[in-house]
Amino acid sequence: MLGIVVVSFGSAPLLRENLATVDLSALRTPHRVVVVDNLRDARSRAEVRECAQEHGWDLVAQDANPGFGAAADAGVRRAAALGCTAVVLVNPDARVDAPTLDALAEQVDRTPRTLVSPRVDRADGRPWFTGGEIDVAAGRTRNVVTDGTPQAHGWVSGACLAASVAWWDELGGFDDDYFLYWEDVDLSYRCTAAGGTVLVRQDLVAVHDVGGTQDAGTAGAKSATYYRWNTRNRLVFAAKHLPAADVRRWLWRTPGYARAVLLRGGRRQLLRPWGPVWAVTRGSVEGAGWAVRALVRRPRGARTAVAA
């Protein structure tokens, strides 16, 4: 059985716009839908609960907001308790049709130690995610176009991610330390380090309303949440997985990375820069704390392997 797991943050409008419009009755694979709602406020919770009841979804109502990774893990646990042996995590601002869900479930069944993603396109048809690589030298991740076969390096996006429940449990699921962003990079790294593979099925497509879950306020801008956690968690990843020399390199490259992340929200936001600049500064400082502590604890010359 397939568990379709969606993490919501009071996201009833997005659930109605995306998940509720998918004809799940067309699925060949037996399935259950699990919506995990991180608490936003009482009104939003009531709207999500009503939506779940209307469509027969199983609701996991969190009494706080522990972050995306922790909520996803809770959703996988509920799906497993319902008898699911595979899961597909889908963002509330993403849409995946029944044939794609069937194909993801079949792929997981064939390659149970593989994390699988479809290609993810923007609503206008432009590609958003076609495969990910970790560029250690540059201190960042990159989007690449993979060849559609399982890879022993790289990463797959959590916007739409399929896995066997057994493999998810063996890997330990998402790392709660990330709260939001980079948890999919971390999980993919641990997957390949444990001898598994990652796969982007280029023949399958999910449509992602990029930024639909954010409250940025200005068209094209990013939220303070995005800026903070993205810059922070890059260095959390380095602290957890990279050798000391690379951690220092990533620290050195932090100002350039923070600037690049800031500019993803466009230049118009810089007319009132204090909020965005404060968010990337805060995230960078928090991440630097992780990196420095890792350097203090890690013996000089100690290494952990990572794909370049």
Short mmCIF file of C-alpha atoms in Angstrom, two decimals:
data_model
loop_
_atom_site.label_atom_id
_atom_site.label_comp_id
_atom_site.label_asym_id
_atom_site.label_seq_id
_atom_site.Cartn_x
_atom_site.Cartn_y
_atom_site.Cartn_z
CA MET A 1 0.00 0.00 0.00
CA LEU A 2 1.16 3.53 -0.80
CA GLY A 3 1.02 6.36 1.71
CA ILE A 4 0.64 9.83 0.20
CA VAL A 5 2.02 12.14 2.89
CA VAL A 6 1.52 15.90 2.78
CA VAL A 7 2.90 18.30 5.40
CA SER A 8 0.69 21.33 5.93
CA PHE A 9 1.18 24.52 7.91
CA GLY A 10 -2.41 25.62 8.03
CA SER A 11 -2.42 25.10 4.26
CA ALA A 12 -6.10 24.35 3.56
CA PRO A 13 -6.26 26.58 0.43
CA LEU A 14 -3.24 24.81 -1.08
CA LEU A 15 -4.61 21.39 -0.18
CA ARG A 16 -7.88 22.23 -1.94
CA GLU A 17 -6.05 23.64 -4.96
CA ASN A 18 -3.64 20.74 -5.39
CA LEU A 19 -4.12 17.47 -3.50
CA ALA A 20 -7.92 17.64 -3.61
CA THR A 21 -7.93 18.05 -7.40
CA VAL A 22 -5.97 14.84 -8.08
CA ASP A 23 -8.16 11.93 -9.17
CA LEU A 24 -6.87 9.42 -6.66
CA SER A 25 -9.62 7.00 -7.65
CA ALA A 26 -7.58 6.40 -10.82
CA LEU A 27 -4.67 5.00 -8.82
CA ARG A 28 -4.02 1.31 -9.45
CA THR A 29 -2.02 1.16 -6.21
CA PRO A 30 -3.96 0.77 -2.95
CA HIS A 31 -3.31 3.95 -1.01
CA ARG A 32 -4.00 6.13 2.00
CA VAL A 33 -3.60 9.88 2.26
CA VAL A 34 -2.01 11.29 5.41
CA VAL A 35 -1.99 15.04 6.00
CA VAL A 36 0.24 16.25 8.83
CA ASP A 37 -0.76 19.74 9.92
CA ASN A 38 1.78 21.72 11.91
CA LEU A 39 -0.09 24.13 14.14
CA ARG A 40 -0.43 27.65 12.76
CA ASP A 41 -3.52 28.90 14.55
CA ALA A 42 -6.93 27.58 15.58
CA ARG A 43 -8.75 28.88 12.50
CA SER A 44 -6.26 27.37 10.05
CA ARG A 45 -6.38 24.05 11.93
CA ALA A 46 -10.17 23.97 11.67
CA GLU A 47 -9.98 24.60 7.92
CA VAL A 48 -7.45 21.81 7.41
CA ARG A 49 -9.51 19.43 9.54
CA GLU A 50 -12.64 20.22 7.53
CA CYS A 51 -10.77 19.66 4.26
CA ALA A 52 -9.40 16.32 5.47
CA GLN A 53 -12.83 15.15 6.58
CA GLU A 54 -14.37 16.11 3.24
CA HIS A 55 -11.90 14.00 1.30
CA GLY A 56 -11.40 11.09 3.71
CA TRP A 57 -7.77 11.90 4.46
CA ASP A 58 -6.10 10.77 7.66
CA LEU A 59 -5.13 13.87 9.67
CA VAL A 60 -2.19 14.06 12.05
CA ALA A 61 -2.79 17.29 13.99
CA GLN A 62 0.47 18.49 15.53
CA ASP A 63 0.10 20.63 18.66
CA ALA A 64 3.08 22.81 17.64
CA ASN A 65 5.26 23.46 14.60
CA PRO A 66 8.27 21.12 14.88
CA GLY A 67 9.33 21.78 11.28
CA PHE A 68 8.94 20.04 7.96
CA GLY A 69 11.23 17.08 8.63
CA ALA A 70 9.70 16.14 11.96
CA ALA A 71 6.21 16.42 10.50
CA ALA A 72 7.14 14.31 7.47
CA ASP A 73 8.54 11.64 9.80
CA ALA A 74 5.27 11.69 11.77
CA GLY A 75 3.38 11.24 8.51
CA VAL A 76 5.51 8.26 7.49
CA ARG A 77 4.93 6.68 10.89
CA ARG A 78 1.16 7.11 10.52
CA ALA A 79 1.26 5.72 7.00
CA ALA A 80 3.21 2.69 8.23
CA ALA A 81 0.68 2.17 11.03
CA LEU A 82 -2.05 2.16 8.37
CA GLY A 83 -0.26 -0.65 6.54
CA CYS A 84 1.66 1.33 3.92
CA THR A 85 4.96 -0.12 2.74
CA ALA A 86 5.91 2.84 0.54
CA VAL A 87 5.36 6.58 0.81
CA VAL A 88 5.36 9.59 -1.48
CA LEU A 89 5.92 12.93 0.23
CA VAL A 90 4.25 15.75 -1.67
CA ASN A 91 4.37 19.46 -0.87
CA PRO A 92 0.95 21.08 -0.43
CA ASP A 93 1.88 23.50 -3.23
CA ALA A 94 2.71 20.63 -5.61
CA ARG A 95 0.48 18.53 -7.82
CA VAL A 96 1.19 14.93 -8.83
CA ASP A 97 -1.25 12.97 -10.99
CA ALA A 98 -2.33 9.38 -10.42
CA PRO A 99 -0.15 7.80 -13.17
CA THR A 100 2.94 9.48 -11.68
CA LEU A 101 2.06 8.27 -8.19
CA ASP A 102 1.60 4.74 -9.52
CA ALA A 103 4.95 4.91 -11.33
CA LEU A 104 6.73 6.16 -8.20
CA ALA A 105 5.23 3.34 -6.13
CA GLU A 106 6.30 0.77 -8.76
CA GLN A 107 9.83 2.23 -8.86
CA VAL A 108 10.19 2.00 -5.10
CA ASP A 109 9.01 -1.60 -5.22
CA ARG A 110 11.69 -2.40 -7.83
CA THR A 111 14.49 -0.45 -6.11
CA PRO A 112 13.64 -0.37 -2.38
CA ARG A 113 16.97 1.17 -1.33
CA THR A 114 16.50 4.15 -3.63
CA LEU A 115 15.02 7.59 -2.91
CA VAL A 116 12.99 8.53 -5.97
CA SER A 117 11.76 11.86 -7.31
CA PRO A 118 10.04 12.86 -10.51
CA ARG A 119 11.26 15.85 -12.46
CA VAL A 120 9.66 18.89 -10.88
CA ASP A 121 8.42 21.68 -13.14
CA ARG A 122 7.13 25.13 -12.36
CA ALA A 123 3.51 25.91 -13.13
CA ASP A 124 4.59 27.63 -16.37
CA GLY A 125 6.36 24.49 -17.54
CA ARG A 126 9.92 25.58 -16.81
CA PRO A 127 12.04 22.96 -15.02
CA TRP A 128 12.57 23.59 -11.30
CA PHE A 129 14.31 20.37 -10.24
CA THR A 130 15.91 17.81 -12.56
CA GLY A 131 18.52 16.42 -10.16
CA GLY A 132 20.83 17.70 -7.47
CA GLU A 133 24.56 17.59 -6.85
CA ILE A 134 26.61 18.75 -3.87
CA ASP A 135 29.40 21.03 -5.08
CA VAL A 136 31.83 20.76 -2.18
CA ALA A 137 34.42 23.06 -3.73
CA ALA A 138 31.89 25.85 -4.25
CA GLY A 139 30.14 25.27 -0.93
CA ARG A 140 26.66 24.86 -2.37
CA THR A 141 24.24 22.55 -4.16
CA ARG A 142 23.50 22.65 -7.86
CA ASN A 143 20.62 21.60 -10.05
CA VAL A 144 21.75 19.20 -12.78
CA VAL A 145 20.00 17.08 -15.38
CA THR A 146 20.53 13.43 -14.46
CA ASP A 147 20.22 10.55 -16.91
CA GLY A 148 17.21 8.92 -15.25
CA THR A 149 19.13 6.03 -13.66
CA PRO A 150 19.88 5.42 -9.96
CA GLN A 151 22.91 7.41 -8.81
CA ALA A 152 25.31 6.70 -5.96
CA HIS A 153 25.75 10.42 -5.30
CA GLY A 154 23.69 13.62 -5.42
CA TRP A 155 20.32 14.37 -3.91
CA VAL A 156 16.60 14.43 -4.65
CA SER A 157 14.07 17.09 -3.75
CA GLY A 158 11.66 16.74 -0.85
CA ALA A 159 8.99 18.57 -2.88
CA CYS A 160 8.01 15.13 -4.20
CA LEU A 161 9.94 12.22 -2.78
CA ALA A 162 9.15 8.49 -2.78
CA ALA A 163 10.73 5.82 -0.58
CA SER A 164 10.06 2.44 0.91
CA VAL A 165 9.00 2.67 4.55
CA ALA A 166 11.62 0.09 5.53
CA TRP A 167 14.45 2.08 3.91
CA TRP A 168 13.13 5.33 5.40
CA ASP A 169 13.17 3.75 8.84
CA GLU A 170 16.67 2.32 8.31
CA LEU A 171 17.97 5.77 7.37
CA GLY A 172 16.22 7.34 10.34
CA GLY A 173 14.04 9.63 8.20
CA PHE A 174 14.63 13.35 8.06
CA ASP A 175 16.98 14.94 10.60
CA ASP A 176 14.91 17.23 12.83
CA ASP A 177 17.87 19.58 13.34
CA TYR A 178 17.16 21.23 9.99
CA PHE A 179 13.56 22.37 10.71
CA LEU A 180 13.14 23.52 7.10
CA TYR A 181 15.36 23.34 3.97
CA TRP A 182 18.39 21.10 3.32
CA GLU A 183 16.78 18.13 5.08
CA ASP A 184 16.35 16.44 1.68
CA VAL A 185 20.03 17.00 0.85
CA ASP A 186 20.98 15.50 4.21
CA LEU A 187 18.70 12.47 3.79
CA SER A 188 19.99 11.84 0.26
CA TYR A 189 23.58 12.05 1.49
CA ARG A 190 22.89 9.53 4.24
CA CYS A 191 21.13 7.29 1.72
CA THR A 192 24.10 7.14 -0.65
CA ALA A 193 26.59 6.89 2.22
CA ALA A 194 24.68 3.81 3.41
CA GLY A 195 24.99 2.16 0.01
CA GLY A 196 21.66 3.28 -1.43
CA THR A 197 20.96 5.37 -4.50
CA VAL A 198 18.94 8.40 -5.54
CA LEU A 199 16.93 8.60 -8.73
CA VAL A 200 15.18 11.37 -10.63
CA ARG A 201 12.69 9.92 -13.09
CA GLN A 202 12.91 12.41 -15.95
CA ASP A 203 9.88 10.79 -17.61
CA LEU A 204 7.66 11.66 -14.65
CA VAL A 205 6.59 15.20 -13.75
CA ALA A 206 5.29 16.93 -10.65
CA VAL A 207 4.12 20.55 -10.91
CA HIS A 208 5.30 22.84 -8.13
CA ASP A 209 3.91 26.30 -7.39
CA VAL A 210 7.32 27.42 -6.19
CA GLY A 211 7.03 29.50 -3.02
CA GLY A 212 3.35 28.73 -2.60
CA THR A 213 3.86 27.82 1.05
CA GLN A 214 5.72 31.05 1.82
CA ASP A 215 4.35 34.31 3.16
CA ALA A 216 6.75 36.67 1.45
CA GLY A 217 4.34 39.55 0.92
CA THR A 218 5.91 40.75 -2.33
CA ALA A 219 5.62 38.96 -5.65
CA GLY A 220 8.85 37.12 -6.40
CA ALA A 221 10.29 37.76 -2.94
CA LYS A 222 11.23 35.07 -0.45
CA SER A 223 10.17 34.89 3.16
CA ALA A 224 12.39 35.61 6.13
CA THR A 225 11.89 31.93 7.02
CA TYR A 226 13.40 30.92 3.69
CA TYR A 227 16.40 33.21 4.08
CA ARG A 228 17.17 32.19 7.64
CA TRP A 229 16.86 28.43 7.40
CA ASN A 230 18.45 28.11 3.96
CA THR A 231 21.62 29.95 5.00
CA ARG A 232 21.72 28.26 8.41
CA ASN A 233 21.21 24.73 7.20
CA ARG A 234 23.87 24.82 4.51
CA LEU A 235 26.41 25.07 7.34
CA VAL A 236 24.54 22.54 9.49
CA PHE A 237 24.98 20.07 6.63
CA ALA A 238 28.68 20.88 6.38
CA ALA A 239 29.11 20.51 10.13
CA LYS A 240 27.45 17.10 10.13
CA HIS A 241 29.05 15.55 7.08
CA LEU A 242 32.14 17.31 5.70
CA PRO A 243 35.81 17.06 6.73
CA ALA A 244 37.32 20.00 8.59
CA ALA A 245 39.01 21.52 5.54
CA ASP A 246 35.70 21.66 3.68
CA VAL A 247 33.83 23.03 6.69
CA ARG A 248 36.32 25.89 6.79
CA ARG A 249 35.90 26.42 3.03
CA TRP A 250 32.11 26.57 3.38
CA LEU A 251 32.46 29.03 6.24
CA TRP A 252 34.73 31.22 4.11
CA ARG A 253 32.18 31.18 1.29
CA THR A 254 29.23 32.01 3.53
CA PRO A 255 28.97 35.76 2.69
CA GLY A 256 28.83 35.00 -1.03
CA TYR A 257 26.26 32.28 -0.50
CA ALA A 258 24.13 34.54 1.70
CA ARG A 259 24.17 37.22 -1.00
CA ALA A 260 23.15 34.69 -3.65
CA VAL A 261 20.27 33.44 -1.50
CA LEU A 262 19.15 37.00 -0.82
CA LEU A 263 19.07 37.82 -4.54
CA ARG A 264 16.78 34.86 -5.22
CA GLY A 265 14.04 37.11 -3.91
CA GLY A 266 14.78 39.81 -6.51
CA ARG A 267 16.14 43.31 -6.16
CA ARG A 268 12.85 45.04 -5.51
CA GLN A 269 12.79 43.75 -1.94
CA LEU A 270 16.08 45.57 -1.32
CA LEU A 271 14.19 48.86 -1.33
CA ARG A 272 13.37 47.78 2.23
CA PRO A 273 16.30 45.49 2.93
CA TRP A 274 16.40 45.21 6.70
CA GLY A 275 14.08 42.21 7.08
CA PRO A 276 15.71 40.04 4.39
CA VAL A 277 19.26 41.10 5.31
CA TRP A 278 18.62 40.40 8.99
CA ALA A 279 17.22 36.95 8.13
CA VAL A 280 20.23 35.87 6.03
CA THR A 281 22.59 37.32 8.65
CA ARG A 282 20.84 35.50 11.47
CA GLY A 283 20.83 32.22 9.57
CA SER A 284 24.48 32.57 8.59
CA VAL A 285 25.53 33.28 12.17
CA GLU A 286 23.50 30.35 13.51
CA GLY A 287 25.00 28.05 10.90
CA ALA A 288 28.48 29.32 11.62
CA GLY A 289 27.97 28.29 15.24
CA TRP A 290 27.30 24.72 14.10
CA ALA A 291 30.38 24.79 11.87
CA VAL A 292 32.70 26.16 14.54
CA ARG A 293 31.52 23.63 17.11
CA ALA A 294 32.10 20.83 14.58
CA LEU A 295 35.64 22.07 13.94
CA VAL A 296 36.38 22.12 17.65
CA ARG A 297 35.11 18.57 18.11
CA ARG A 298 36.53 17.04 14.94
CA PRO A 299 40.15 15.85 15.02
CA ARG A 300 42.34 17.54 12.41
CA GLY A 301 42.49 15.38 9.29
CA ALA A 302 39.29 13.45 10.08
CA ARG A 303 37.22 12.91 6.94
CA THR A 304 33.77 11.79 5.91
CA ALA A 305 33.10 11.01 2.29
CA VAL A 306 30.75 13.14 0.23
CA ALA A 307 30.07 13.32 -3.47
CA ALA A 308 31.69 16.29 -5.14
#
